[in-house]
Amino acid sequence: MSLVLLILIPLLGAVLVWLAERWRCGLARGLSLVVLGLEALLLWQVPHEAPAGGLWWLQFQTEWLPVLGISWHFALDGLSALLLWLTLFIGAVSVLASWRDIDQRVGFFYCNLLLSVAGIIGVFLALDLFLFFVFWELMLIPMVLLIAIWGHENRHYAATKFFIFTQASSLLMLVAILGLVFVHYGQTGVMSFDYGDLLRLQLAPLPAFWLMLGFFIAFAVKLPMVALHTWLPDAHTEAPTAGSVLLAAILLKTGAYGLLRFTLPLFPDASAEFAPLAMGLGALGVLYGAKLAFAQHDMKRLVAYTSVSHMGFVLLGIYALNDLALQGAVMQMLAHGLSTAALFIIVGMVYARWHTRDLRELGGLWSLLPRLSGFTLLFALASLGLPGLANFVAEFLILAGAFQRDWPITLVALFGLVGAALYALLLVQRSLWGAAAPQAKTHDCSAREWGILASLALLLLVFGLHPQPVLDMVQRPVATILAERVMPNTGGTDQVVQRESREQLP
């Protein structure tokens, strides 16, 4: 029942926050933090380990539409728990970051923010594929509203583009889900959308490939992967600060989570055959995102393109298909969520003071805003993978694991580290040094702003110096993802890697 409450609390809280605006705008902000705090307390109370020999820390299942084989099936393991903690933390950061920025329809703004958080939590918990699709849609619609209502000048164009990309890819995933269900019905005579039932399907190579591709494209759009990423810079640039933070730190991770939780386990052989192409696309994304980030003058657009580069590392690590790279991919999801959220918040702070994000019109911030400039330098260094911070650990694990699988592709991705240094130093040099920007009389970080950035910096430092707790949380899920996988080796023959039986899954 705790898993159901994790979804119900933000859903009910969203309605309450919307109604609270009638009495007082500030009440909506405070109630949003209270709702997220209750979520954190509830998540802290759930078991933090699985029963002996099991994968799931906690499960809940009851019938919904039994005729169609649809149930309310939620489960929590180390991977989903880590992402839930990230979601709640970033949700609270988004509320605090928008505390002064949103002054119109405040209750409705925080209502949509909490609805999006509820949808994301449902995505990370749902094990019925129909239910997963419902929450997948639920998290997107409030984000479209956040962009369209509270965004910048071209917000309607960006929201429409985001909606079209996400809905088209979601349709592909729905078709693939229905394909799996009908195959299951043909083999067993029973309709079922349940994850455990669909895992046991025996699929012919060609249907497996096309069904896998439907899932892959849907998740790759959200990741985002090169060629499917063009919605991202517009959505980020036009979204309000809280929308950009939530989008970069959490929504992009749902794409990576979908690949890990559904695409690899449901289609092991097809995924293994597709892996070299996926790794190549990941390496291309690392380079392409870095190149485009280096070419930007808009600070927000620059940070947006860094997400394409960083999430390219995630795609590379996922399809390296070994423990080291998969753990690195999860660590990269966490590190990117923290560092990029911080950079978007900094961009919002700069825009609030100068009403511009153009690097050609900024400069000399270090002499004007030393505290904000210090945080900017720190998070820029985190973005380029400075040793001692979580981003370095993540990229090292990904590259080490990917090198074992395909060293030529990994060498290509290595050049992305050079690109990261270029765009990070460009951001620092143009914004912090040089002639002072106009409107020089302004205030440095407030206590609220300092607390937000300091908490993000502290977490990056802690996970960079002591990443083992994160790796321990995801060790079991990673081992399960790699269970009974047929992986092509470099000698041209197939090597069966069997770590544990899928029979341990529901």
XYZ file of C-alpha atoms in Angstrom:
506
model
C 0.000 0.000 0.000
C 2.978 2.313 0.548
C 3.672 2.262 -3.181
C 0.121 3.368 -3.951
C 0.437 6.212 -1.444
C 3.646 7.355 -3.141
C 1.508 8.126 -6.199
C -1.686 9.255 -4.456
C 0.001 11.854 -2.222
C 1.288 14.080 -5.062
C -1.942 13.581 -7.039
C -4.093 14.725 -4.123
C -1.508 17.337 -3.203
C -1.741 18.808 -6.712
C -5.487 19.379 -6.287
C -4.996 20.855 -2.816
C -2.250 23.195 -4.039
C -4.455 24.428 -6.883
C -7.307 25.165 -4.469
C -4.947 26.812 -1.945
C -4.277 29.667 -4.369
C -7.763 31.004 -3.632
C -6.699 31.850 -0.113
C -3.049 32.808 -0.521
C -0.437 32.382 -3.260
C 2.379 31.678 -0.821
C 0.363 28.824 0.644
C 0.600 26.908 -2.658
C 4.396 27.042 -2.532
C 4.578 25.855 1.054
C 2.062 23.066 0.524
C 4.082 21.800 -2.458
C 7.124 21.399 -0.221
C 5.003 19.692 2.448
C 3.690 17.193 -0.122
C 7.211 16.359 -1.320
C 8.385 16.099 2.294
C 5.625 13.580 3.078
C 6.689 11.609 -0.004
C 10.262 11.511 1.256
C 9.170 10.333 4.709
C 7.041 7.592 3.182
C 9.850 6.454 0.869
C 12.231 6.360 3.825
C 9.885 3.937 5.631
C 9.783 1.288 2.895
C 12.141 -1.701 3.164
C 15.595 -0.973 1.760
C 16.431 -4.521 0.801
C 14.722 -7.417 -0.954
C 13.760 -10.720 0.683
C 16.399 -13.408 0.320
C 16.900 -14.319 -3.333
C 14.462 -11.681 -4.569
C 14.776 -8.506 -6.604
C 11.915 -6.292 -5.424
C 12.078 -4.475 -2.123
C 8.306 -4.016 -2.097
C 5.397 -5.003 -4.363
C 1.712 -4.229 -4.669
C -0.680 -5.899 -7.116
C -4.444 -6.021 -7.450
C -6.834 -6.474 -10.362
C -7.965 -3.511 -12.439
C -9.378 -4.844 -15.727
C -8.983 -8.615 -15.391
C -10.716 -9.341 -18.708
C -7.888 -7.524 -20.486
C -5.176 -8.744 -18.133
C -4.544 -5.256 -16.708
C -3.695 -4.848 -13.032
C -2.466 -2.274 -10.564
C 1.047 -3.672 -10.288
C 3.762 -1.579 -8.653
C 7.196 -2.657 -7.456
C 10.266 -0.998 -5.991
C 13.888 -2.096 -6.309
C 17.243 -0.355 -5.923
C 17.130 1.256 -9.365
C 13.645 2.709 -8.988
C 14.330 3.759 -5.379
C 17.418 5.727 -6.439
C 15.454 7.510 -9.155
C 12.557 8.200 -6.770
C 14.926 9.914 -4.344
C 16.312 11.975 -7.227
C 12.752 12.854 -8.317
C 11.681 14.060 -4.878
C 14.860 16.058 -4.334
C 14.699 17.720 -7.746
C 10.980 18.351 -7.230
C 11.750 20.243 -4.018
C 14.586 22.121 -5.749
C 12.182 23.091 -8.565
C 9.693 24.501 -6.058
C 12.392 26.532 -4.308
C 13.967 27.709 -7.574
C 10.634 29.117 -8.782
C 9.704 30.675 -5.430
C 10.090 34.276 -6.678
C 9.836 33.691 -10.432
C 6.192 32.592 -10.689
C 3.704 35.302 -9.785
C 0.749 34.413 -12.029
C -1.565 31.414 -11.565
C 0.771 30.205 -8.854
C -1.473 27.404 -7.611
C -1.995 25.985 -11.091
C 1.757 26.117 -11.727
C 2.581 24.005 -8.673
C -0.395 21.771 -9.408
C 1.154 20.892 -12.770
C 4.563 20.453 -11.213
C 3.191 17.940 -8.693
C 1.177 16.153 -11.374
C 4.326 15.724 -13.417
C 6.151 14.391 -10.344
C 3.286 11.942 -9.720
C 3.487 10.696 -13.302
C 7.256 10.249 -13.051
C 6.898 8.291 -9.803
C 4.318 6.078 -11.494
C 6.696 5.447 -14.408
C 9.420 4.320 -11.991
C 7.056 1.995 -10.090
C 4.643 0.526 -12.668
C 5.146 -3.105 -13.730
C 1.961 -3.448 -15.734
C 2.748 -2.114 -19.200
C -0.684 -0.544 -19.688
C -0.293 1.189 -16.336
C 3.227 2.247 -17.316
C 1.853 3.838 -20.481
C -0.822 5.729 -18.514
C 1.793 7.262 -16.223
C 4.097 7.903 -19.185
C 1.365 10.129 -20.633
C 0.475 11.666 -17.270
C 3.973 13.021 -16.692
C 4.115 14.666 -20.144
C 0.871 16.657 -20.264
C 1.634 18.841 -17.192
C 5.107 19.529 -18.598
C 3.549 20.742 -21.859
C 1.360 23.111 -19.819
C 4.335 24.364 -17.795
C 6.113 25.313 -21.014
C 3.072 26.679 -22.840
C 1.726 28.854 -20.005
C 4.794 30.009 -18.030
C 7.503 29.792 -20.685
C 9.272 32.544 -22.626
C 8.507 34.241 -25.948
C 8.346 31.182 -28.221
C 6.754 28.944 -25.597
C 3.797 27.830 -27.724
C 6.043 26.648 -30.549
C 8.329 24.783 -28.112
C 5.383 23.196 -26.269
C 3.765 22.082 -29.525
C 7.010 20.581 -30.804
C 7.600 18.787 -27.513
C 4.047 17.430 -27.556
C 4.281 16.166 -31.146
C 7.604 14.388 -30.605
C 6.552 12.749 -27.353
C 3.100 11.711 -28.536
C 4.357 10.252 -31.821
C 6.970 8.198 -29.990
C 4.437 7.166 -27.329
C 2.183 5.834 -30.076
C 5.023 3.595 -31.286
C 5.488 2.273 -27.770
C 1.756 1.605 -27.400
C 1.753 -0.379 -30.646
C 4.773 -2.382 -29.421
C 3.056 -3.054 -26.074
C -0.058 -4.304 -27.824
C 2.102 -6.455 -30.083
C 3.676 -8.121 -27.055
C 0.260 -8.667 -25.477
C -1.150 -10.291 -28.619
C 1.910 -12.536 -28.948
C 1.411 -13.577 -25.325
C -2.262 -14.253 -26.025
C -1.347 -16.352 -29.053
C 1.105 -18.450 -27.032
C -0.891 -18.857 -23.822
C -4.508 -17.970 -24.635
C -4.432 -15.373 -21.836
C -4.416 -11.587 -22.172
C -1.800 -9.995 -19.944
C 0.016 -6.665 -19.737
C 2.047 -7.834 -16.726
C 5.818 -7.395 -16.881
C 6.558 -10.815 -15.387
C 4.295 -12.628 -17.856
C 5.721 -10.815 -20.869
C 9.290 -11.543 -19.771
C 8.683 -15.250 -20.334
C 7.635 -14.860 -23.956
C 9.522 -16.741 -26.648
C 9.799 -14.343 -29.578
C 11.014 -15.079 -33.099
C 13.968 -12.870 -34.127
C 12.131 -10.671 -36.646
C 9.056 -9.812 -34.498
C 11.339 -9.311 -31.502
C 13.439 -6.804 -33.444
C 10.479 -4.701 -34.613
C 8.805 -4.725 -31.218
C 12.103 -3.814 -29.565
C 12.498 -0.944 -32.030
C 9.110 0.470 -31.015
C 10.192 0.612 -27.376
C 13.681 1.867 -28.256
C 12.483 4.812 -30.354
C 9.994 5.914 -27.690
C 12.660 5.893 -25.003
C 15.345 7.328 -27.304
C 13.173 10.402 -27.991
C 12.951 11.066 -24.286
C 16.659 10.302 -23.666
C 17.215 12.159 -26.127
C 19.256 10.431 -28.831
C 20.805 12.236 -31.788
C 18.355 12.669 -34.676
C 15.461 12.436 -32.204
C 16.664 15.288 -29.989
C 15.526 18.393 -31.843
C 12.637 19.080 -29.461
C 15.055 19.405 -26.526
C 16.816 22.776 -27.064
C 13.542 24.557 -27.834
C 11.731 23.037 -24.856
C 14.582 23.888 -22.489
C 15.100 27.389 -23.834
C 11.449 28.392 -23.594
C 10.525 26.575 -20.365
C 10.523 28.369 -17.005
C 13.480 27.533 -14.779
C 11.574 24.914 -12.778
C 10.360 23.305 -16.011
C 13.915 23.108 -17.397
C 15.168 21.627 -14.122
C 12.450 18.981 -13.998
C 12.815 18.204 -17.691
C 16.612 17.808 -17.651
C 17.056 16.174 -14.271
C 14.115 13.743 -14.285
C 12.131 13.430 -17.505
C 15.197 12.575 -19.585
C 15.982 9.811 -17.101
C 12.653 8.116 -17.763
C 13.926 7.310 -21.251
C 17.072 5.680 -19.886
C 15.014 3.898 -17.228
C 12.696 2.510 -19.909
C 15.651 1.070 -21.807
C 17.009 -0.550 -18.649
C 13.719 -1.833 -17.226
C 11.840 -2.848 -20.373
C 13.808 -2.856 -23.628
C 16.820 -4.912 -22.520
C 14.986 -7.536 -20.396
C 11.999 -7.980 -22.729
C 14.141 -8.290 -25.881
C 17.525 -9.619 -24.765
C 18.675 -11.149 -28.038
C 17.364 -8.339 -30.244
C 18.974 -5.770 -27.913
C 22.294 -7.602 -28.046
C 22.237 -7.610 -31.845
C 21.233 -3.941 -31.906
C 23.876 -2.944 -29.342
C 26.718 -1.932 -31.732
C 24.435 0.496 -33.575
C 23.066 1.886 -30.302
C 26.592 2.351 -28.937
C 27.557 4.144 -32.134
C 24.564 6.472 -31.792
C 25.538 7.110 -28.186
C 29.104 8.017 -29.153
C 27.778 10.251 -31.939
C 25.511 11.985 -29.427
C 28.463 12.648 -27.120
C 30.380 14.422 -29.899
C 27.418 16.099 -31.596
C 25.990 17.488 -28.353
C 29.385 18.862 -27.317
C 29.911 20.505 -30.714
C 26.513 22.195 -30.688
C 26.938 23.312 -27.068
C 30.254 24.965 -27.989
C 28.558 26.891 -30.821
C 25.849 28.504 -28.648
C 25.652 32.094 -27.417
C 22.475 31.539 -25.362
C 23.495 30.159 -21.942
C 20.329 28.111 -21.599
C 20.628 26.613 -25.064
C 24.266 25.761 -24.342
C 23.304 23.856 -21.194
C 20.473 22.145 -23.095
C 22.863 20.748 -25.698
C 25.183 19.448 -22.979
C 22.325 17.099 -22.027
C 22.481 15.543 -25.500
C 26.186 14.891 -24.934
C 25.857 13.565 -21.382
C 22.904 11.332 -22.178
C 24.893 9.978 -25.121
C 27.218 8.533 -22.486
C 24.183 6.915 -20.846
C 23.131 5.280 -24.125
C 26.699 4.103 -24.704
C 26.851 2.573 -21.218
C 23.473 0.868 -21.406
C 24.255 -0.943 -24.647
C 27.767 -1.937 -23.594
C 25.829 -4.665 -21.757
C 28.183 -5.308 -18.863
C 28.080 -4.592 -15.130
C 30.632 -1.805 -15.158
C 29.035 0.220 -17.940
C 25.463 -0.245 -16.708
C 26.388 0.923 -13.218
C 28.172 3.872 -14.797
C 25.065 4.694 -16.847
C 22.933 4.809 -13.697
C 25.553 6.948 -11.943
C 25.563 9.277 -14.965
C 21.780 9.598 -14.719
C 22.183 10.727 -11.117
C 25.176 13.007 -11.706
C 23.692 14.640 -14.798
C 20.429 15.230 -12.948
C 22.225 17.135 -10.190
C 24.788 19.094 -12.236
C 22.498 20.104 -15.099
C 19.706 21.102 -12.721
C 22.214 23.395 -11.005
C 23.333 24.951 -14.295
C 19.738 25.661 -15.351
C 19.061 27.263 -11.974
C 22.156 29.452 -12.387
C 20.996 30.489 -15.860
C 17.633 31.429 -14.340
C 19.362 33.507 -11.653
C 21.463 35.335 -14.246
C 18.391 35.996 -16.411
C 16.449 37.349 -13.426
C 19.225 39.882 -12.799
C 20.156 40.954 -16.361
C 17.123 39.851 -18.435
C 19.441 38.274 -20.974
C 21.078 34.906 -21.488
C 23.329 35.997 -24.346
C 26.954 35.318 -23.437
C 28.020 38.176 -25.710
C 26.185 40.615 -23.425
C 27.458 39.138 -20.170
C 30.863 39.158 -18.543
C 32.732 40.071 -15.400
C 30.299 38.244 -13.137
C 33.097 37.106 -10.845
C 33.731 40.673 -9.647
C 30.007 41.369 -9.286
C 28.609 38.073 -7.950
C 31.471 36.073 -6.414
C 29.295 33.443 -4.744
C 27.146 32.774 -7.802
C 30.281 32.759 -9.958
C 31.957 30.225 -7.669
C 29.000 27.874 -8.032
C 29.005 28.420 -11.808
C 32.661 27.412 -11.993
C 32.054 24.335 -9.819
C 29.123 23.024 -11.846
C 30.873 23.767 -15.138
C 33.811 21.671 -13.918
C 31.383 18.938 -12.879
C 29.942 18.988 -16.388
C 33.368 18.393 -17.936
C 34.010 15.480 -15.538
C 36.359 16.868 -12.876
C 37.797 14.060 -10.678
C 36.263 14.100 -7.223
C 32.757 14.817 -8.501
C 30.052 12.295 -9.424
C 30.226 13.008 -13.162
C 33.821 11.769 -13.300
C 32.939 8.471 -11.606
C 30.039 7.931 -14.004
C 31.986 8.632 -17.180
C 34.957 6.568 -16.030
C 32.764 3.528 -15.356
C 30.938 3.913 -18.682
C 34.121 4.231 -20.724
C 35.834 1.381 -18.857
C 32.870 -0.919 -19.453
C 32.308 0.186 -23.052
C 35.989 -0.306 -23.868
C 35.642 -3.986 -22.962
C 32.741 -4.317 -25.394
C 33.758 -2.164 -28.386
C 36.991 -0.204 -28.071
C 36.821 1.659 -31.435
C 33.425 3.206 -30.584
C 34.671 4.004 -27.091
C 37.685 5.830 -28.487
C 35.336 7.987 -30.559
C 33.299 8.803 -27.433
C 36.501 9.761 -25.597
C 36.813 12.828 -27.801
C 33.587 14.000 -26.211
C 35.568 14.692 -23.043
C 37.608 17.230 -25.010
C 34.373 18.780 -26.267
C 33.053 18.963 -22.699
C 36.153 20.858 -21.614
C 35.703 23.304 -24.505
C 32.056 24.179 -23.870
C 32.488 24.283 -20.079
C 35.469 26.626 -20.317
C 33.645 28.721 -22.922
C 30.741 29.169 -20.501
C 33.074 30.132 -17.674
C 35.285 32.457 -19.712
C 32.452 34.400 -21.348
C 30.266 34.770 -18.281
C 32.698 35.123 -15.381
C 35.609 37.060 -16.869
C 36.022 40.062 -19.152
C 34.346 43.438 -19.009
C 31.564 43.835 -16.476
C 28.023 43.314 -17.725
C 25.594 46.249 -17.806
C 23.354 46.894 -14.805
C 26.282 46.175 -12.530
C 24.448 46.984 -9.307
C 22.762 43.734 -8.345
C 22.706 41.321 -5.434
C 24.608 38.076 -5.067
C 23.011 34.755 -4.049
C 20.245 35.056 -1.482
C 20.090 32.554 1.375
C 17.491 30.522 -0.554
C 19.571 30.464 -3.725
C 22.757 29.680 -1.836
C 21.054 26.768 -0.067
C 19.771 25.285 -3.350
C 23.145 25.414 -5.089
C 25.093 24.298 -2.016
C 22.909 21.205 -1.580
C 23.388 20.216 -5.237
C 27.145 20.783 -4.974
C 27.370 18.759 -1.765
C 25.616 15.765 -3.314
C 27.894 15.848 -6.366
C 30.910 15.910 -4.066
C 29.630 13.130 -1.787
C 28.774 10.783 -4.670
C 32.040 11.668 -6.377
C 34.150 10.766 -3.350
C 32.014 7.872 -2.091
C 29.942 6.377 -4.935
C 29.725 2.878 -3.469
C 26.281 3.269 -1.827
C 24.779 4.162 -5.209
C 26.558 1.260 -6.925
C 25.380 -1.126 -4.192
C 21.762 -0.019 -4.672
C 21.783 -0.829 -8.383
C 24.026 -3.897 -8.330
C 21.157 -6.371 -8.045
C 18.944 -4.726 -10.712
C 21.909 -4.533 -13.087
C 22.709 -8.206 -12.569
C 19.072 -9.072 -13.274
C 19.028 -7.004 -16.471
C 22.043 -8.943 -17.703
C 20.546 -12.341 -16.766
C 20.427 -15.010 -19.493
C 21.678 -12.701 -22.216
C 23.171 -13.821 -25.514
C 25.984 -11.406 -26.293
C 28.053 -11.428 -29.484
C 31.730 -11.494 -28.594
C 34.641 -10.135 -30.603
C 35.523 -13.514 -31.998
C 32.330 -13.750 -34.021
C 30.633 -16.459 -31.915
C 27.884 -16.043 -29.359
C 28.702 -16.180 -25.690
C 25.896 -16.904 -23.209
C 26.190 -14.827 -20.073
C 23.951 -16.249 -17.348
C 24.014 -14.568 -13.976
C 20.666 -15.573 -12.554
C 17.440 -17.040 -13.836
C 14.561 -14.871 -14.894
C 12.348 -17.149 -12.890
C 13.225 -14.946 -9.903
C 11.326 -12.104 -11.555
C 7.562 -11.803 -11.060
